[in-house]
PDB file of C-alpha atoms in Angstrom:
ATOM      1  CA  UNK A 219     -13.471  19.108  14.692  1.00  0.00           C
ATOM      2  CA  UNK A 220     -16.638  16.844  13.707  1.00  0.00           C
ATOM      3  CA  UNK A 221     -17.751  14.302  16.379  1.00  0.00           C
ATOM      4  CA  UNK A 222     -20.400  11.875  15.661  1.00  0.00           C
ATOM      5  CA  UNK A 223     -22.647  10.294  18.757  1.00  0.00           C
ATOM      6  CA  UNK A 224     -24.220   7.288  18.799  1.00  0.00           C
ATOM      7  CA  UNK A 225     -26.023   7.230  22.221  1.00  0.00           C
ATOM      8  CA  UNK A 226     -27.462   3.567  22.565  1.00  0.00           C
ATOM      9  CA  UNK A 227     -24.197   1.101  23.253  1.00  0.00           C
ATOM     10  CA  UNK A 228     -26.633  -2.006  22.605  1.00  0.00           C
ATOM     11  CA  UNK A 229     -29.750  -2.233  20.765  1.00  0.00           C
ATOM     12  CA  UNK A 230     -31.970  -5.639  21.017  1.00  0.00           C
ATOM     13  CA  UNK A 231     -35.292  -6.061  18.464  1.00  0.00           C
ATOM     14  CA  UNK A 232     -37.370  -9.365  17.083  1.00  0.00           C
ATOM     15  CA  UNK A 233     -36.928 -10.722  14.245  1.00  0.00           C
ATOM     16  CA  UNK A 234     -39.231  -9.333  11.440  1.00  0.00           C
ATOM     17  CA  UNK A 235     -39.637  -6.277  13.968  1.00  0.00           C
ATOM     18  CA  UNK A 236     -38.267  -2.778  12.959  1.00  0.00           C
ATOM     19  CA  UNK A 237     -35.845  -0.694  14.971  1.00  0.00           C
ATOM     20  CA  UNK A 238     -33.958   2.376  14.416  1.00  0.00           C
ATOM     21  CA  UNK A 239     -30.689   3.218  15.934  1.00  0.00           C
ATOM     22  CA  UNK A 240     -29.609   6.906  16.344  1.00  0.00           C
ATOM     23  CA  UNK A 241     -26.798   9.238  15.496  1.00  0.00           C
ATOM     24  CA  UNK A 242     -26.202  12.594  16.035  1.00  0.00           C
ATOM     25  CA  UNK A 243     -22.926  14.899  14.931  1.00  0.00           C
ATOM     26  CA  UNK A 244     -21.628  17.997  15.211  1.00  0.00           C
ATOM     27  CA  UNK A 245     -19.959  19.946  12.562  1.00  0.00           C
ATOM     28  CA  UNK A 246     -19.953  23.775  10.793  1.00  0.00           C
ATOM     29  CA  UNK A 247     -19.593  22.193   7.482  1.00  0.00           C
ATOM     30  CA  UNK A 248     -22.705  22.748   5.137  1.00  0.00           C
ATOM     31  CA  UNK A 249     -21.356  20.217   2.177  1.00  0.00           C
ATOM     32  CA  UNK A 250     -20.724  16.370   4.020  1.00  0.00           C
ATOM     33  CA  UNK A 251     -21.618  12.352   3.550  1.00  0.00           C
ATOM     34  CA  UNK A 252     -22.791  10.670   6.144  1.00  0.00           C
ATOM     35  CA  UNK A 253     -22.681   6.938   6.451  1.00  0.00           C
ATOM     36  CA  UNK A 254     -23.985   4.114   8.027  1.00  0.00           C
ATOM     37  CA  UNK A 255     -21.110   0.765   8.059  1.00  0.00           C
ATOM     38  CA  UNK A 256     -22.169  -2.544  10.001  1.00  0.00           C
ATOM     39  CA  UNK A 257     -19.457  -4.817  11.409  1.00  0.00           C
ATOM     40  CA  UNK A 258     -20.840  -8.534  11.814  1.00  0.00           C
ATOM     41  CA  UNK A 259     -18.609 -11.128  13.895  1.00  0.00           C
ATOM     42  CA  UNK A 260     -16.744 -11.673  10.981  1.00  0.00           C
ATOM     43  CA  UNK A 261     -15.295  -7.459  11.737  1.00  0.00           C
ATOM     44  CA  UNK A 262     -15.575  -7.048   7.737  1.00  0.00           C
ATOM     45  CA  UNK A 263     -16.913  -3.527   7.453  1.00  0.00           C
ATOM     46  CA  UNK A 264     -19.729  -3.342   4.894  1.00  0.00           C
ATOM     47  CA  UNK A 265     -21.435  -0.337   3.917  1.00  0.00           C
ATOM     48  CA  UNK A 266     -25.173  -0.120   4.765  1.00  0.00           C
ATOM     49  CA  UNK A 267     -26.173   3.277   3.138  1.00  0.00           C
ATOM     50  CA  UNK A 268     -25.039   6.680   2.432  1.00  0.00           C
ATOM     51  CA  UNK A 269     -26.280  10.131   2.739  1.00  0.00           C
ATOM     52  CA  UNK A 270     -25.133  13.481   1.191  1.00  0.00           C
ATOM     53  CA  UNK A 271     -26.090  16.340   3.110  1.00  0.00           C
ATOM     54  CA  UNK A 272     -27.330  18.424  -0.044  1.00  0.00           C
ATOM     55  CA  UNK A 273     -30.062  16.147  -0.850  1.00  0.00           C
ATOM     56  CA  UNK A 274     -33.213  16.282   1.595  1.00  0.00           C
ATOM     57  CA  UNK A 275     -34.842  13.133   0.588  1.00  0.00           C
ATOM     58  CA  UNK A 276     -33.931  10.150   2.812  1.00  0.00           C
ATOM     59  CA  UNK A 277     -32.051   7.650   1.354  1.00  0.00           C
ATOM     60  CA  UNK A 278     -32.820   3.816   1.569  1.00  0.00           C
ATOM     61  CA  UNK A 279     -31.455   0.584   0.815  1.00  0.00           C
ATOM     62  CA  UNK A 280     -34.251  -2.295   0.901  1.00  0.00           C
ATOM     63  CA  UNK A 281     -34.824  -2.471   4.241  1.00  0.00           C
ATOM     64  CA  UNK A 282     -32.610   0.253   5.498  1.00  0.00           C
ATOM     65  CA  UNK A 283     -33.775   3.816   5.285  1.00  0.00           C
ATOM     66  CA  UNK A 284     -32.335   6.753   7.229  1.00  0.00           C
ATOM     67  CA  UNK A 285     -34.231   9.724   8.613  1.00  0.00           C
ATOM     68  CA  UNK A 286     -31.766  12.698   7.999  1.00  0.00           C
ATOM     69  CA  UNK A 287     -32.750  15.943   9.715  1.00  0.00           C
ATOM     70  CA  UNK A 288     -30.117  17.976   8.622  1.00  0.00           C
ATOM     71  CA  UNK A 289     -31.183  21.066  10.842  1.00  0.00           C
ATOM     72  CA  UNK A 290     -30.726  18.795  14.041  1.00  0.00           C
ATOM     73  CA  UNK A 291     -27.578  17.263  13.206  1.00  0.00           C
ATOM     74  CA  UNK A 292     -29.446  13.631  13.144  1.00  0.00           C
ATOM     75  CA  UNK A 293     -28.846  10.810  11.059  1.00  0.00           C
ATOM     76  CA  UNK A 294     -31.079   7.823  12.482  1.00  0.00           C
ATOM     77  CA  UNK A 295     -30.799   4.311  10.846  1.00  0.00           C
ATOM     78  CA  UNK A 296     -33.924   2.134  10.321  1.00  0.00           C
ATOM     79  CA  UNK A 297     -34.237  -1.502   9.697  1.00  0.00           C
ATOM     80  CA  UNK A 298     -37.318  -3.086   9.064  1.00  0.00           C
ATOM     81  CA  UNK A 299     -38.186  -6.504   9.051  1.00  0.00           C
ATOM     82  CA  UNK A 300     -35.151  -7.670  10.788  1.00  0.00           C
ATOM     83  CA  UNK A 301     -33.202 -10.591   9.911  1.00  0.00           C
ATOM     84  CA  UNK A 302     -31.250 -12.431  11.791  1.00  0.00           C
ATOM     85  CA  UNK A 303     -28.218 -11.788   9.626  1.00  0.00           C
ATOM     86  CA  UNK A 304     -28.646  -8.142  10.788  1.00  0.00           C
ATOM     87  CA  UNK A 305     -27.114  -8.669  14.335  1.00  0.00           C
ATOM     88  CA  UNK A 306     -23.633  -6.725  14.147  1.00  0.00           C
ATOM     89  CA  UNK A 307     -22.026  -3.671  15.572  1.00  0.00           C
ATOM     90  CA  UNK A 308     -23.165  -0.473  13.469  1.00  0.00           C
ATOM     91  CA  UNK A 309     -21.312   2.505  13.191  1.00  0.00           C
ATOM     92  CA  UNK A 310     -22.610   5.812  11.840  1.00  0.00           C
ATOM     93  CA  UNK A 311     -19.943   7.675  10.069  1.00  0.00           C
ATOM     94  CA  UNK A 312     -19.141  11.534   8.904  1.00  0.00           C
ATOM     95  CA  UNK A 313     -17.057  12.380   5.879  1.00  0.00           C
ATOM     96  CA  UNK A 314     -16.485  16.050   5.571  1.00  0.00           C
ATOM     97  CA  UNK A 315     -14.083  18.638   3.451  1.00  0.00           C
ATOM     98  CA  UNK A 316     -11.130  17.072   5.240  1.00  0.00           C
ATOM     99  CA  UNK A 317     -12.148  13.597   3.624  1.00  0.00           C
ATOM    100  CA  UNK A 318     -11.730  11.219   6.236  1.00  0.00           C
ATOM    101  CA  UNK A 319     -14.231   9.270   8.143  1.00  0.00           C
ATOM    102  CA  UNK A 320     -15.393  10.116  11.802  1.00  0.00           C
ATOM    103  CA  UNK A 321     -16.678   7.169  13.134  1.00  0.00           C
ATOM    104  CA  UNK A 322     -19.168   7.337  16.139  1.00  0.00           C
ATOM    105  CA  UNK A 323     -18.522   4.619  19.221  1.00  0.00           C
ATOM    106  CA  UNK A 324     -20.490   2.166  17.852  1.00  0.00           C
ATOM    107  CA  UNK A 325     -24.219   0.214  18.247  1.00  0.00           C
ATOM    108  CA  UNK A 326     -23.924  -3.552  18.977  1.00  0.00           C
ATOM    109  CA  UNK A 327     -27.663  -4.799  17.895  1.00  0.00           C
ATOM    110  CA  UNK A 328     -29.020  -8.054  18.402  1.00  0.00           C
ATOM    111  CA  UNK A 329     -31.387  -9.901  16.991  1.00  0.00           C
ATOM    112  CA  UNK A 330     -33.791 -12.136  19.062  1.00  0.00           C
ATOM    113  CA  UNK A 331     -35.299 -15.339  16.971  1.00  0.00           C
TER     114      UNK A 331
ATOM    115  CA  UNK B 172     -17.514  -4.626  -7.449  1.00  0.00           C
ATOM    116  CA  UNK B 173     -15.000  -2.466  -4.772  1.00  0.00           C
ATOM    117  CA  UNK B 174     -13.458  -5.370  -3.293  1.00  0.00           C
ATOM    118  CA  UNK B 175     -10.355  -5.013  -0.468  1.00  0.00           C
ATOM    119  CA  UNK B 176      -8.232  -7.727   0.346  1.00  0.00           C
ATOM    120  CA  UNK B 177      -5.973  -7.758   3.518  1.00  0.00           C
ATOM    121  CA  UNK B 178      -2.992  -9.864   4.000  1.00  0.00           C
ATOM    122  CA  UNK B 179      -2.599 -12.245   6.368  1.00  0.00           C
ATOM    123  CA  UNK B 180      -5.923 -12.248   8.082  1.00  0.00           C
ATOM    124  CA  UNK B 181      -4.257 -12.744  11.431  1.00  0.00           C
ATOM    125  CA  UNK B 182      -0.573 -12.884  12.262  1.00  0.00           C
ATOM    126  CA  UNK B 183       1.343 -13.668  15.578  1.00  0.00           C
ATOM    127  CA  UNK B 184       5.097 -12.704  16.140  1.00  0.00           C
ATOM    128  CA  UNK B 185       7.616 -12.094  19.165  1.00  0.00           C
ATOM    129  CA  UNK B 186       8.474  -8.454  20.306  1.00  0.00           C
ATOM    130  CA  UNK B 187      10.722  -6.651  19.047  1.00  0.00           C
ATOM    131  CA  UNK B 188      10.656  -8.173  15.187  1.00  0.00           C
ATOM    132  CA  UNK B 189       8.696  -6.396  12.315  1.00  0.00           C
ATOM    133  CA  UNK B 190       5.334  -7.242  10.306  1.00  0.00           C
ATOM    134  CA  UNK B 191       4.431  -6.070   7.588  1.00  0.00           C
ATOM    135  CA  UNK B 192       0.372  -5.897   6.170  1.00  0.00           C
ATOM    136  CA  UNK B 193      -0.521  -5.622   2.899  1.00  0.00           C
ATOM    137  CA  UNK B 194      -3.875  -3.912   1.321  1.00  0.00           C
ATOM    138  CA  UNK B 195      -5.454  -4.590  -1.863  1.00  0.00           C
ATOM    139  CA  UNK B 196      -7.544  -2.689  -4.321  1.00  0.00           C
ATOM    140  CA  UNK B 197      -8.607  -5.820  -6.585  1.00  0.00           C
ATOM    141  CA  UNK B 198     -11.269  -4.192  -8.811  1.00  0.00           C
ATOM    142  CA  UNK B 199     -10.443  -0.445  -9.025  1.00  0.00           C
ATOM    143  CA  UNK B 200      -7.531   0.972  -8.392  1.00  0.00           C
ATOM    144  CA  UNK B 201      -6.745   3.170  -4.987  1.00  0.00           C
ATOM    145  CA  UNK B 202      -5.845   6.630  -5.131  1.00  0.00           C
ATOM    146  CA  UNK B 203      -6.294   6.691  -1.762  1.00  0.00           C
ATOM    147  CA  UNK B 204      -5.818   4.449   1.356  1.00  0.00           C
ATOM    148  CA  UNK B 205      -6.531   4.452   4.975  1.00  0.00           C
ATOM    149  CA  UNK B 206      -5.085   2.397   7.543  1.00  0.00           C
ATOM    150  CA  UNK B 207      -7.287   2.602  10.922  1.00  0.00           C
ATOM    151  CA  UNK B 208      -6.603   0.361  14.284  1.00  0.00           C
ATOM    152  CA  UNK B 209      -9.752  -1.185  16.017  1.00  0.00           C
ATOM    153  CA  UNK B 210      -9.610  -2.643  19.634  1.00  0.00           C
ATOM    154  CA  UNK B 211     -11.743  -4.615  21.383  1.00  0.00           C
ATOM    155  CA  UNK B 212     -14.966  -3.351  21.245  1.00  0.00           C
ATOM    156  CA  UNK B 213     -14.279   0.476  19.965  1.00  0.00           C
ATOM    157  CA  UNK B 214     -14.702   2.158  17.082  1.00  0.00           C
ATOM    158  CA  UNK B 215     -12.184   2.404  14.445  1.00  0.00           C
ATOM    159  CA  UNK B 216      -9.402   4.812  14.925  1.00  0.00           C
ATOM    160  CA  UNK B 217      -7.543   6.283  11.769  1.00  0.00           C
ATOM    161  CA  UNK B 218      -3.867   6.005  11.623  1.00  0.00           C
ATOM    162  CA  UNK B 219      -3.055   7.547   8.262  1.00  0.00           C
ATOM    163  CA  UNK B 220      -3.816   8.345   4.769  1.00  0.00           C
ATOM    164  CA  UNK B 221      -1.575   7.337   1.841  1.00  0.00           C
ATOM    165  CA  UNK B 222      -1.972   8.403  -1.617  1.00  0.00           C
ATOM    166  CA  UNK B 223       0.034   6.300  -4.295  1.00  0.00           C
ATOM    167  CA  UNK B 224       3.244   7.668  -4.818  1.00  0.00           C
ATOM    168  CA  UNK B 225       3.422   9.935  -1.944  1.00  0.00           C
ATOM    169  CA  UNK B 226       4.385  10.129   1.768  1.00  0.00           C
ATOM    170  CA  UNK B 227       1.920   9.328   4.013  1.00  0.00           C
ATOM    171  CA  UNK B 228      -0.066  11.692   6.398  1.00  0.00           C
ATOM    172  CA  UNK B 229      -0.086  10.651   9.913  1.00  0.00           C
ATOM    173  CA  UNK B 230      -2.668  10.997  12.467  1.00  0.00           C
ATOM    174  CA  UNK B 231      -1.593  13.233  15.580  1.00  0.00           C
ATOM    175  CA  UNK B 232      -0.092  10.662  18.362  1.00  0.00           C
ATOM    176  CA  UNK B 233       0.891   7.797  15.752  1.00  0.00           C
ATOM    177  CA  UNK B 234       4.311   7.127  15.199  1.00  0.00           C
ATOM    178  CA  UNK B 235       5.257   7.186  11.817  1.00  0.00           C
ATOM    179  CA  UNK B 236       8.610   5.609  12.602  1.00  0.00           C
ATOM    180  CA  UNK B 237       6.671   2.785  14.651  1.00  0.00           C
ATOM    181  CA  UNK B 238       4.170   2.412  11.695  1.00  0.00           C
ATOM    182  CA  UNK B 239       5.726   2.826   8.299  1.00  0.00           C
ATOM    183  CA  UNK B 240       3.524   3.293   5.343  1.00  0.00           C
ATOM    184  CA  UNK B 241       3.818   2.417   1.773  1.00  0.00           C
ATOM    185  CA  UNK B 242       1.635   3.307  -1.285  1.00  0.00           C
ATOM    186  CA  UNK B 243       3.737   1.922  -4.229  1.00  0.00           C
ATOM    187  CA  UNK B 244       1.269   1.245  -6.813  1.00  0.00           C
ATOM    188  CA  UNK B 245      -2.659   1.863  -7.266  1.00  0.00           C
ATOM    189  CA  UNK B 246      -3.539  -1.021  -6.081  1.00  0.00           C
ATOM    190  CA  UNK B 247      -1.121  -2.273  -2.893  1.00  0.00           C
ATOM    191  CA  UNK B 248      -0.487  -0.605   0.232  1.00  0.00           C
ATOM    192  CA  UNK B 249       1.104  -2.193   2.879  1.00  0.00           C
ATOM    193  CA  UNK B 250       1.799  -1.372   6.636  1.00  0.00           C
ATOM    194  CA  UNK B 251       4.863  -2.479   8.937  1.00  0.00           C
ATOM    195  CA  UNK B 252       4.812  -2.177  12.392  1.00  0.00           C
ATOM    196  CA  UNK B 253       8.556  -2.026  13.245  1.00  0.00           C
ATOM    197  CA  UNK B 254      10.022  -3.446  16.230  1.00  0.00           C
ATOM    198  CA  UNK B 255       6.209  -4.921  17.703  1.00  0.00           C
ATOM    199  CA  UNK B 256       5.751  -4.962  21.270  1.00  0.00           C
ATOM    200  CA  UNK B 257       2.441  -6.598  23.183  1.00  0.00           C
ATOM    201  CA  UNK B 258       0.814  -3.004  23.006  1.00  0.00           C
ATOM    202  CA  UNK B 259       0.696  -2.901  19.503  1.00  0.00           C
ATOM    203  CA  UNK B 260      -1.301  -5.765  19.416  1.00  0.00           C
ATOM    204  CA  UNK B 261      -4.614  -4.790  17.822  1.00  0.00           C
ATOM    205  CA  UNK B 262      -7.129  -5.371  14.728  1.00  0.00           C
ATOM    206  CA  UNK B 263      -6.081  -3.430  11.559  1.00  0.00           C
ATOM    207  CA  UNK B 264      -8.192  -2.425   9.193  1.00  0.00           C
ATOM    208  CA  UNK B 265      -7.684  -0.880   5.654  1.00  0.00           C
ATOM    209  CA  UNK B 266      -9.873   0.749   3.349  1.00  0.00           C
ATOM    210  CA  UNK B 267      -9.543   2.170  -0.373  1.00  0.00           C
ATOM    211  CA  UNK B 268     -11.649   5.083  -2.506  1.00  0.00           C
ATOM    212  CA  UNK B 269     -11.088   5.551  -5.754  1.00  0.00           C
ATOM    213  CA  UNK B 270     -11.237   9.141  -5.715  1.00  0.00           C
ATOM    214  CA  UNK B 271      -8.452  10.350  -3.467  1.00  0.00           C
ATOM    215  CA  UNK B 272      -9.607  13.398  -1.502  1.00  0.00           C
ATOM    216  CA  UNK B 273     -12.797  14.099  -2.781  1.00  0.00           C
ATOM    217  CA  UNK B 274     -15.843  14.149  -0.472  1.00  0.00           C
ATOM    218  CA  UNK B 275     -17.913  12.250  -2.766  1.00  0.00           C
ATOM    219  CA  UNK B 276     -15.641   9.130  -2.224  1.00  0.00           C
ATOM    220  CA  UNK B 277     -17.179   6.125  -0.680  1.00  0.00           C
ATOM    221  CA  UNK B 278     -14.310   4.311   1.453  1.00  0.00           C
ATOM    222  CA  UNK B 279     -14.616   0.360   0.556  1.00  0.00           C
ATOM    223  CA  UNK B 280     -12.675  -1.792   3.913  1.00  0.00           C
ATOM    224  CA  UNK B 281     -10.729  -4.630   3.799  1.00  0.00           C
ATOM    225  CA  UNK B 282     -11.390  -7.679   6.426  1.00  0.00           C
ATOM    226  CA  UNK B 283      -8.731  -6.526   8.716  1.00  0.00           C
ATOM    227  CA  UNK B 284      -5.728  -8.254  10.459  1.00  0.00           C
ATOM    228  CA  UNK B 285      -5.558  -9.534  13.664  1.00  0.00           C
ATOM    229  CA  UNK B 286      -1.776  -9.034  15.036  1.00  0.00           C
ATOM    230  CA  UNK B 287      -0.490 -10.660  18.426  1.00  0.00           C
ATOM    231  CA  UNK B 288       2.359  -9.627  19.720  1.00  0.00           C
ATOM    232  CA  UNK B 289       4.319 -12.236  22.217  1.00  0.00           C
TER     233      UNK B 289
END
């Protein structure tokens, strides 16, 4: 079965500051997705950016880039220039052959004015 | 595009009666849907998938009988939880691909449903 780790519970970073949450997973798969969601207060799931495993350039999304490392089983998320409409729980996700999501525990990230 | 409606946003009800949560595709239509339950502070947990016009598939340790899942039409799925009790209360969250099982398929969520149960 895939897992997904996120090992920071809580992130904190300035506004207009960058900051770069991790992820790691496990899986035997060689074709996948990978995913980053964010969950403000509001708990409306919103997809940040997406990943397929196959492709070895990074993908980004304005000010969201990943750094995929496909070898280590890492899927970091960066955000530069943070807004304060960035503070929200993010969860790094894993979408295999079986097509469902694995979700990893979650990375609540605030954003200090 | 991909938008997901949920319906109600939040409901409250007594134990033992029934509620029923519906999930709307309103842009593409859903070969797919998957109903996950979040609680407080945790991740999302899948429940099942439904595909339109078939039985859905059930995660090991939910109780299809507790949790009855329809997928009438490509764009509505709804969920009941049968006879509620204060356990089941919980955030419920539903989300749609276009695609049905293909790995390329983004999943697009809904805004959830808060439930109470008295």
């Amino acid at each position: 079965a895939q897992t997904v780790t996120q090992s920071q519970p809580e992130m904190s970073v300035q506004e207009a500051e960058t900051v770069t949450l991790s992820c790691t997973y496990d899986t035997s798969e060689s074709d996948y997705y990978l995913f980053w969601y964010k969950q403000p207060p509001s708990r409306q799931m919103i997809l940040v950016i997406r990943q397929e495993a196959y492709k070895q350039q990074n993908a980004t999304e304005n000010r969201f880039s990943v750094n995929f490392q496909k070898a280590a089983k890492s899927f970091s998320l960066k955000i530069s220039d943070s807004q304060l409409g960035d503070a929200a729980m993010y969860f790094c996700a894993y979408k295999g052959s079986n097509y469902k999501l694995t979700f990893g525990k979650g990375t609540l990230l605030t954003v200090n004015p | 595009g991909a938008v997901v409606s949920q319906h109600p946003s939040w409901v409250i009800c007594k134990s033992g009666t029934s509620v029923k949560i519906e999930c709307r595709s309103l842009d593409f239509q859903a070969t797919t849907m998957f109903w996950y339950r979040q609680f407080p502070k945790q991740s999302l947990m899948l429940m099942a998938t439904s595909n339109e016009g078939s039985k859905a598939t059930y995660e090991q340790g939910v109780e299809k009988d507790k949790f009855l899942i329809n997928h009438a039409s490509l764009t509505l799925s709804t969920l009941t939880v049968t006879s509620a009790h204060p356990e089941d209360s919980s955030f419920y969250i539903c989300s749609a691909s276009s695609g049905g099982r293909q790995t390329t398929d983004t999943q697009y969520f809904g805004p959830g449903t808060r439930l109470t149960v008295l």
